[in-house]
XYZ file of C-alpha atoms in Angstrom:
398
model
C 72.462 134.171 124.081
C 75.266 135.772 122.796
C 77.803 132.600 122.275
C 74.809 131.344 119.933
C 75.120 134.931 117.829
C 79.059 134.764 117.522
C 78.338 130.743 116.200
C 75.413 131.875 113.563
C 77.621 134.864 112.313
C 80.773 132.581 111.838
C 78.729 129.976 110.165
C 77.115 132.685 108.252
C 80.860 133.573 107.263
C 82.411 131.310 106.327
C 78.456 129.795 104.386
C 79.484 133.577 102.362
C 83.457 132.946 101.985
C 82.508 128.979 100.655
C 79.592 130.723 97.643
C 82.457 133.015 96.911
C 84.941 130.035 95.800
C 82.518 128.422 94.265
C 81.758 131.655 91.905
C 82.165 129.880 88.802
C 83.558 133.322 87.215
C 86.240 133.306 90.827
C 87.554 129.791 90.889
C 88.605 130.086 87.221
C 90.724 133.077 88.030
C 92.163 131.507 90.607
C 93.460 128.379 88.567
C 94.433 131.053 84.842
C 96.536 132.703 87.497
C 97.663 130.499 90.248
C 96.483 127.096 90.419
C 97.837 126.685 86.727
C 101.635 128.622 86.445
C 102.335 127.010 89.860
C 101.388 123.470 88.615
C 102.874 123.880 85.876
C 106.074 125.185 86.931
C 107.017 124.234 89.400
C 104.719 120.627 90.609
C 105.223 119.195 87.023
C 108.931 119.694 87.452
C 109.521 118.318 90.823
C 106.364 114.784 88.722
C 109.371 114.348 86.521
C 112.500 114.844 88.243
C 110.963 112.550 90.952
C 110.063 109.443 88.100
C 113.488 109.914 86.458
C 115.041 109.065 90.132
C 112.445 106.464 90.149
C 113.395 104.646 87.224
C 116.723 104.815 88.031
C 116.708 103.298 91.455
C 114.353 100.754 89.900
C 115.923 99.549 87.064
C 118.438 97.807 89.486
C 116.188 95.357 90.522
C 115.080 94.995 86.860
C 117.997 94.124 85.674
C 118.376 91.627 87.345
C 114.919 89.829 86.780
C 115.115 90.431 82.609
C 118.169 88.583 83.224
C 117.474 85.308 84.878
C 113.700 85.679 85.072
C 112.905 84.763 81.515
C 115.113 81.574 81.751
C 112.679 80.243 84.392
C 109.468 82.035 84.344
C 108.973 82.018 80.101
C 105.800 79.674 79.323
C 105.808 78.679 83.266
C 103.637 81.972 84.454
C 100.074 82.512 83.285
C 99.828 84.643 80.685
C 99.176 88.502 82.623
C 99.553 92.153 82.215
C 103.481 92.648 83.099
C 102.522 95.229 85.986
C 104.644 93.989 88.828
C 108.198 96.116 87.029
C 104.994 98.922 87.220
C 104.547 98.522 90.580
C 107.877 98.541 91.388
C 108.836 101.883 89.699
C 105.613 103.012 91.171
C 106.947 101.894 94.751
C 110.318 103.834 94.501
C 108.228 107.207 92.972
C 106.355 106.938 96.307
C 109.383 106.270 98.869
C 110.769 109.439 97.683
C 107.853 111.064 99.926
C 107.214 108.447 102.079
C 110.517 107.958 103.640
C 111.519 111.386 104.372
C 107.795 111.588 106.203
C 108.418 108.708 108.047
C 111.154 109.167 109.789
C 110.746 112.182 110.397
C 107.664 111.069 112.108
C 109.738 108.608 113.669
C 112.697 110.955 115.069
C 109.237 113.327 116.529
C 108.324 110.464 118.197
C 111.293 109.575 120.035
C 111.843 113.266 120.413
C 108.768 113.477 122.826
C 109.457 109.878 123.993
C 112.794 111.223 125.548
C 110.928 114.054 127.336
C 107.961 113.043 127.993
C 109.639 113.977 131.832
C 109.348 117.103 131.525
C 106.640 117.645 128.979
C 103.925 116.020 131.109
C 105.852 115.676 134.661
C 107.883 118.423 134.488
C 107.641 121.065 137.684
C 105.216 124.396 136.990
C 106.349 127.176 136.151
C 107.285 129.483 138.922
C 104.922 132.593 137.830
C 102.418 130.819 137.834
C 100.422 129.561 140.714
C 99.104 125.999 141.420
C 95.925 125.822 142.178
C 93.866 129.173 141.190
C 93.595 128.383 137.815
C 90.527 126.909 136.165
C 90.680 123.398 136.286
C 88.099 121.982 133.621
C 87.638 118.285 135.019
C 86.621 119.486 138.395
C 84.271 122.646 136.803
C 82.912 119.700 134.862
C 82.356 116.743 138.168
C 81.037 120.029 139.674
C 78.252 120.187 137.081
C 77.241 116.919 136.713
C 77.267 116.845 140.570
C 74.619 119.857 140.804
C 71.862 118.089 138.369
C 70.310 116.566 140.973
C 70.284 120.109 142.934
C 69.167 122.159 139.730
C 66.419 119.903 139.030
C 64.313 120.796 142.718
C 65.090 123.461 142.641
C 62.621 124.049 139.510
C 59.748 126.091 140.158
C 57.877 125.895 136.282
C 57.601 124.626 132.519
C 60.040 127.392 131.605
C 62.762 126.745 133.794
C 62.680 123.159 132.914
C 62.217 124.369 129.185
C 65.667 126.476 129.698
C 67.725 123.615 130.801
C 66.932 120.849 128.479
C 67.448 123.101 125.850
C 70.572 122.506 125.503
C 70.099 118.764 124.371
C 66.814 119.238 122.632
C 68.994 122.016 120.178
C 71.938 118.375 119.881
C 68.528 116.181 118.745
C 67.616 118.597 116.541
C 71.182 118.805 114.910
C 70.885 114.655 115.246
C 67.794 114.884 112.925
C 69.582 116.889 110.385
C 72.498 115.020 110.230
C 71.178 112.653 107.569
C 70.020 114.552 105.090
C 73.743 116.512 105.064
C 75.003 112.885 104.306
C 72.779 111.938 102.145
C 74.018 115.523 100.068
C 77.541 114.581 101.075
C 77.137 111.293 98.791
C 74.819 112.787 96.591
C 77.694 115.415 95.188
C 80.385 112.577 96.238
C 79.421 110.154 93.745
C 79.373 112.774 90.724
C 81.457 111.851 87.531
C 83.601 115.361 88.444
C 84.000 114.144 92.489
C 84.787 110.578 92.012
C 87.318 111.734 89.096
C 88.996 114.066 91.763
C 88.718 111.739 94.388
C 90.919 108.858 92.465
C 92.944 111.676 90.853
C 93.638 113.080 94.271
C 94.228 108.765 95.547
C 96.783 108.293 92.919
C 98.672 111.714 93.324
C 98.729 111.828 97.459
C 102.265 112.503 99.579
C 102.951 108.797 99.090
C 101.650 106.298 101.820
C 99.763 104.636 98.793
C 101.222 103.374 96.907
C 104.199 103.343 99.236
C 102.167 100.507 101.248
C 100.254 99.693 99.180
C 103.228 97.903 96.229
C 105.766 96.933 98.340
C 104.166 93.967 98.847
C 105.077 93.012 94.365
C 108.474 94.874 95.055
C 108.989 91.748 98.458
C 108.161 89.506 96.151
C 109.777 90.459 92.889
C 112.407 90.362 94.862
C 112.379 86.577 95.941
C 110.962 85.461 92.651
C 114.809 86.636 91.543
C 116.759 85.377 94.531
C 115.096 82.132 93.735
C 115.663 82.002 89.828
C 119.485 83.257 90.929
C 119.798 80.434 92.803
C 118.190 77.680 90.195
C 120.937 78.708 87.855
C 123.557 78.542 90.337
C 122.703 75.402 91.247
C 121.935 74.466 87.230
C 125.923 75.553 86.079
C 128.012 74.948 89.462
C 129.329 71.559 90.581
C 128.856 68.643 91.759
C 128.921 68.695 95.980
C 128.691 71.899 96.200
C 126.706 73.156 98.651
C 122.158 72.988 98.873
C 120.811 76.595 97.440
C 118.353 77.056 100.504
C 115.719 80.396 100.319
C 114.164 82.003 102.815
C 110.579 82.876 101.649
C 109.292 84.231 105.288
C 108.990 88.359 104.324
C 107.743 86.851 101.210
C 104.956 84.698 103.621
C 104.778 88.199 105.295
C 103.993 90.204 103.139
C 101.346 87.890 101.382
C 99.725 87.290 104.827
C 98.541 91.252 104.573
C 98.322 91.768 100.433
C 94.453 91.329 100.222
C 94.440 94.385 103.448
C 97.222 95.841 101.442
C 95.741 95.885 98.016
C 91.736 96.575 98.516
C 91.056 97.831 101.868
C 88.374 96.715 104.035
C 85.830 94.345 103.083
C 82.901 92.244 105.096
C 83.899 89.535 106.351
C 82.046 86.736 104.004
C 84.385 88.265 101.735
C 87.670 88.178 104.020
C 86.829 85.027 104.840
C 87.086 83.361 101.604
C 90.034 85.623 100.823
C 91.656 84.765 104.002
C 90.599 80.654 103.371
C 92.682 81.031 99.825
C 95.959 83.297 101.104
C 96.277 80.377 103.676
C 96.488 77.472 101.316
C 98.598 80.099 98.728
C 101.235 80.276 101.801
C 101.217 76.403 102.495
C 101.744 76.104 98.274
C 104.826 78.226 98.721
C 105.864 75.831 102.361
C 105.532 72.939 100.500
C 107.495 74.163 97.420
C 110.045 75.438 99.688
C 110.684 72.201 101.949
C 111.374 69.778 98.710
C 114.860 72.013 98.498
C 117.353 69.484 100.333
C 115.195 66.336 97.607
C 115.156 68.445 94.384
C 116.942 72.310 94.506
C 116.285 72.351 90.868
C 112.813 71.851 90.643
C 111.472 73.411 93.499
C 113.320 76.407 92.592
C 112.029 76.791 89.560
C 108.493 75.885 90.495
C 109.134 79.136 93.566
C 110.337 80.953 90.851
C 107.246 80.905 88.904
C 105.136 80.788 92.662
C 105.962 83.758 93.686
C 106.454 85.455 89.522
C 102.114 84.825 89.219
C 101.340 85.517 92.675
C 103.127 88.724 91.905
C 101.578 90.101 88.247
C 97.683 88.891 90.355
C 98.102 91.035 93.882
C 99.064 93.642 91.307
C 96.191 93.046 88.909
C 94.308 93.104 92.357
C 93.391 88.853 91.854
C 94.286 89.104 95.486
C 91.170 86.346 95.471
C 92.903 83.979 92.698
C 96.915 84.351 93.558
C 97.451 81.142 92.304
C 95.271 78.782 90.552
C 93.920 75.562 91.230
C 96.529 73.256 89.178
C 99.392 75.232 91.082
C 97.907 74.536 94.528
C 96.942 71.007 94.020
C 96.799 69.701 97.496
C 98.429 71.872 99.528
C 97.449 72.468 103.693
C 96.477 75.660 104.507
C 98.611 77.364 106.641
C 96.788 79.323 109.972
C 98.410 82.707 109.867
C 100.315 83.647 112.858
C 100.524 80.192 113.908
C 103.351 81.099 117.179
C 101.160 83.837 117.827
C 97.657 82.023 118.323
C 99.446 78.927 120.009
C 101.049 81.525 123.016
C 98.036 83.575 123.132
C 95.660 79.938 123.441
C 98.957 79.466 126.427
C 98.307 81.895 128.066
C 94.824 82.061 127.646
C 94.614 78.456 129.914
C 96.980 78.766 132.041
C 94.671 82.219 133.174
C 91.894 79.907 133.556
C 93.088 77.207 135.097
C 95.154 79.729 138.259
C 91.758 81.590 138.501
C 90.225 77.915 138.781
C 92.427 77.385 141.132
C 92.390 80.275 143.307
C 88.321 79.988 143.197
C 88.831 76.472 145.015
C 87.930 74.236 142.853
C 89.400 70.983 143.864
C 92.138 69.450 142.095
C 90.029 66.216 140.312
C 88.192 68.700 138.638
C 90.896 70.780 137.530
C 92.409 67.463 135.768
C 89.259 67.322 134.235
C 88.655 71.036 132.814
C 91.955 71.138 131.529
C 91.163 69.209 128.515
C 88.187 71.102 128.252
C 89.676 74.529 128.008
C 92.372 74.330 126.100
C 89.988 72.893 123.777
C 87.535 75.885 123.954
C 90.263 78.294 123.973
C 91.942 77.360 120.849
C 88.443 76.974 119.650
C 88.022 80.984 120.206
C 91.033 82.077 118.934
C 90.823 80.469 116.310
C 87.732 81.676 114.921
C 85.628 78.751 115.631
C 88.514 76.839 113.619
C 89.020 73.319 115.800
C 92.233 72.710 116.339
C 93.229 69.391 114.849
C 95.491 66.553 117.537
C 98.655 67.539 116.334
C 98.361 71.608 116.608
C 96.632 70.100 120.859
C 100.143 67.905 120.909
C 101.995 70.914 120.272
C 100.673 73.049 122.555
C 100.070 70.936 125.532
C 103.622 69.032 125.100
C 106.354 71.889 122.603
C 108.443 70.223 120.549
């Protein structure tokens, strides 16, 4: 009873403080005397310096882009809003906060791992007797084991109600949760709350733009690299080495572009976007493979494709990173193909070993192998039937 009273008094105090702070004159006084002066003298000055530093660092890449991209991409890239340079600056702006935070987190994690033995498995202190202190796990187990005996000792409805009143209070709170959720949803969808939430997301500590803008930076870097190699090949002498550009980093960010740009969506939407992304990666690989046959045209096409993808990503059009005429008849690529093949192989070996240990005859194992391979491949590929070439690569690695 005493703990319940303390809880009620605590909730009342919190409610009273929240009501007092929501009182309009008090909020206005706080904003005029503290919030606005601090924002004007400290926050805005820090933001201004961060913006200057971000422009300075981003200018190194953007200067190279202005030097080489117009020769290749002008008139070839579909019209857009020119957002990739803006996103490069935004990434540098967010990186000034995100990188120190990530490095500090890694240092803290390394410190915990290095001292894990002393933290989790160290010797107990001498002044703390072992075994005499409270053991919450043992107390919890004793209470659970004592429930049948307590039920048998009930003598009337009063004791039964007293035993289950905690459960009844919990059920009442559960019934009140939908009302709380509805009120919160109604308040959160007000215009003022939406503007505050959007502003807070844009002015976060940097993790949002640091992750969201990184694909645009990688794509711009890859496009500049392709344009530079194309210029070098065009102005070079006959017999020079054929320029080769690897798009492994660009492919990696393209696979994660939908998730980084717009977060989680429903499964049917995710399926459509994943299929489009697989075709986009297939178009890039087709153009990349032409570097040994027609280097100048291949590098020009790669530059146009990468600039287009960067522009569409910055615009949020992750379901249309390339137009249909740019993709053409390119074969879609399975994401993480090698990892999927490794998982299928491990699953097949595990199932066959289990069948052998279970005593399945050898003749049956031979007949069971193709079925297990196809079933595992379909399960790992989410219902997609593998092609004969993929099955051959799985059974007979090249």
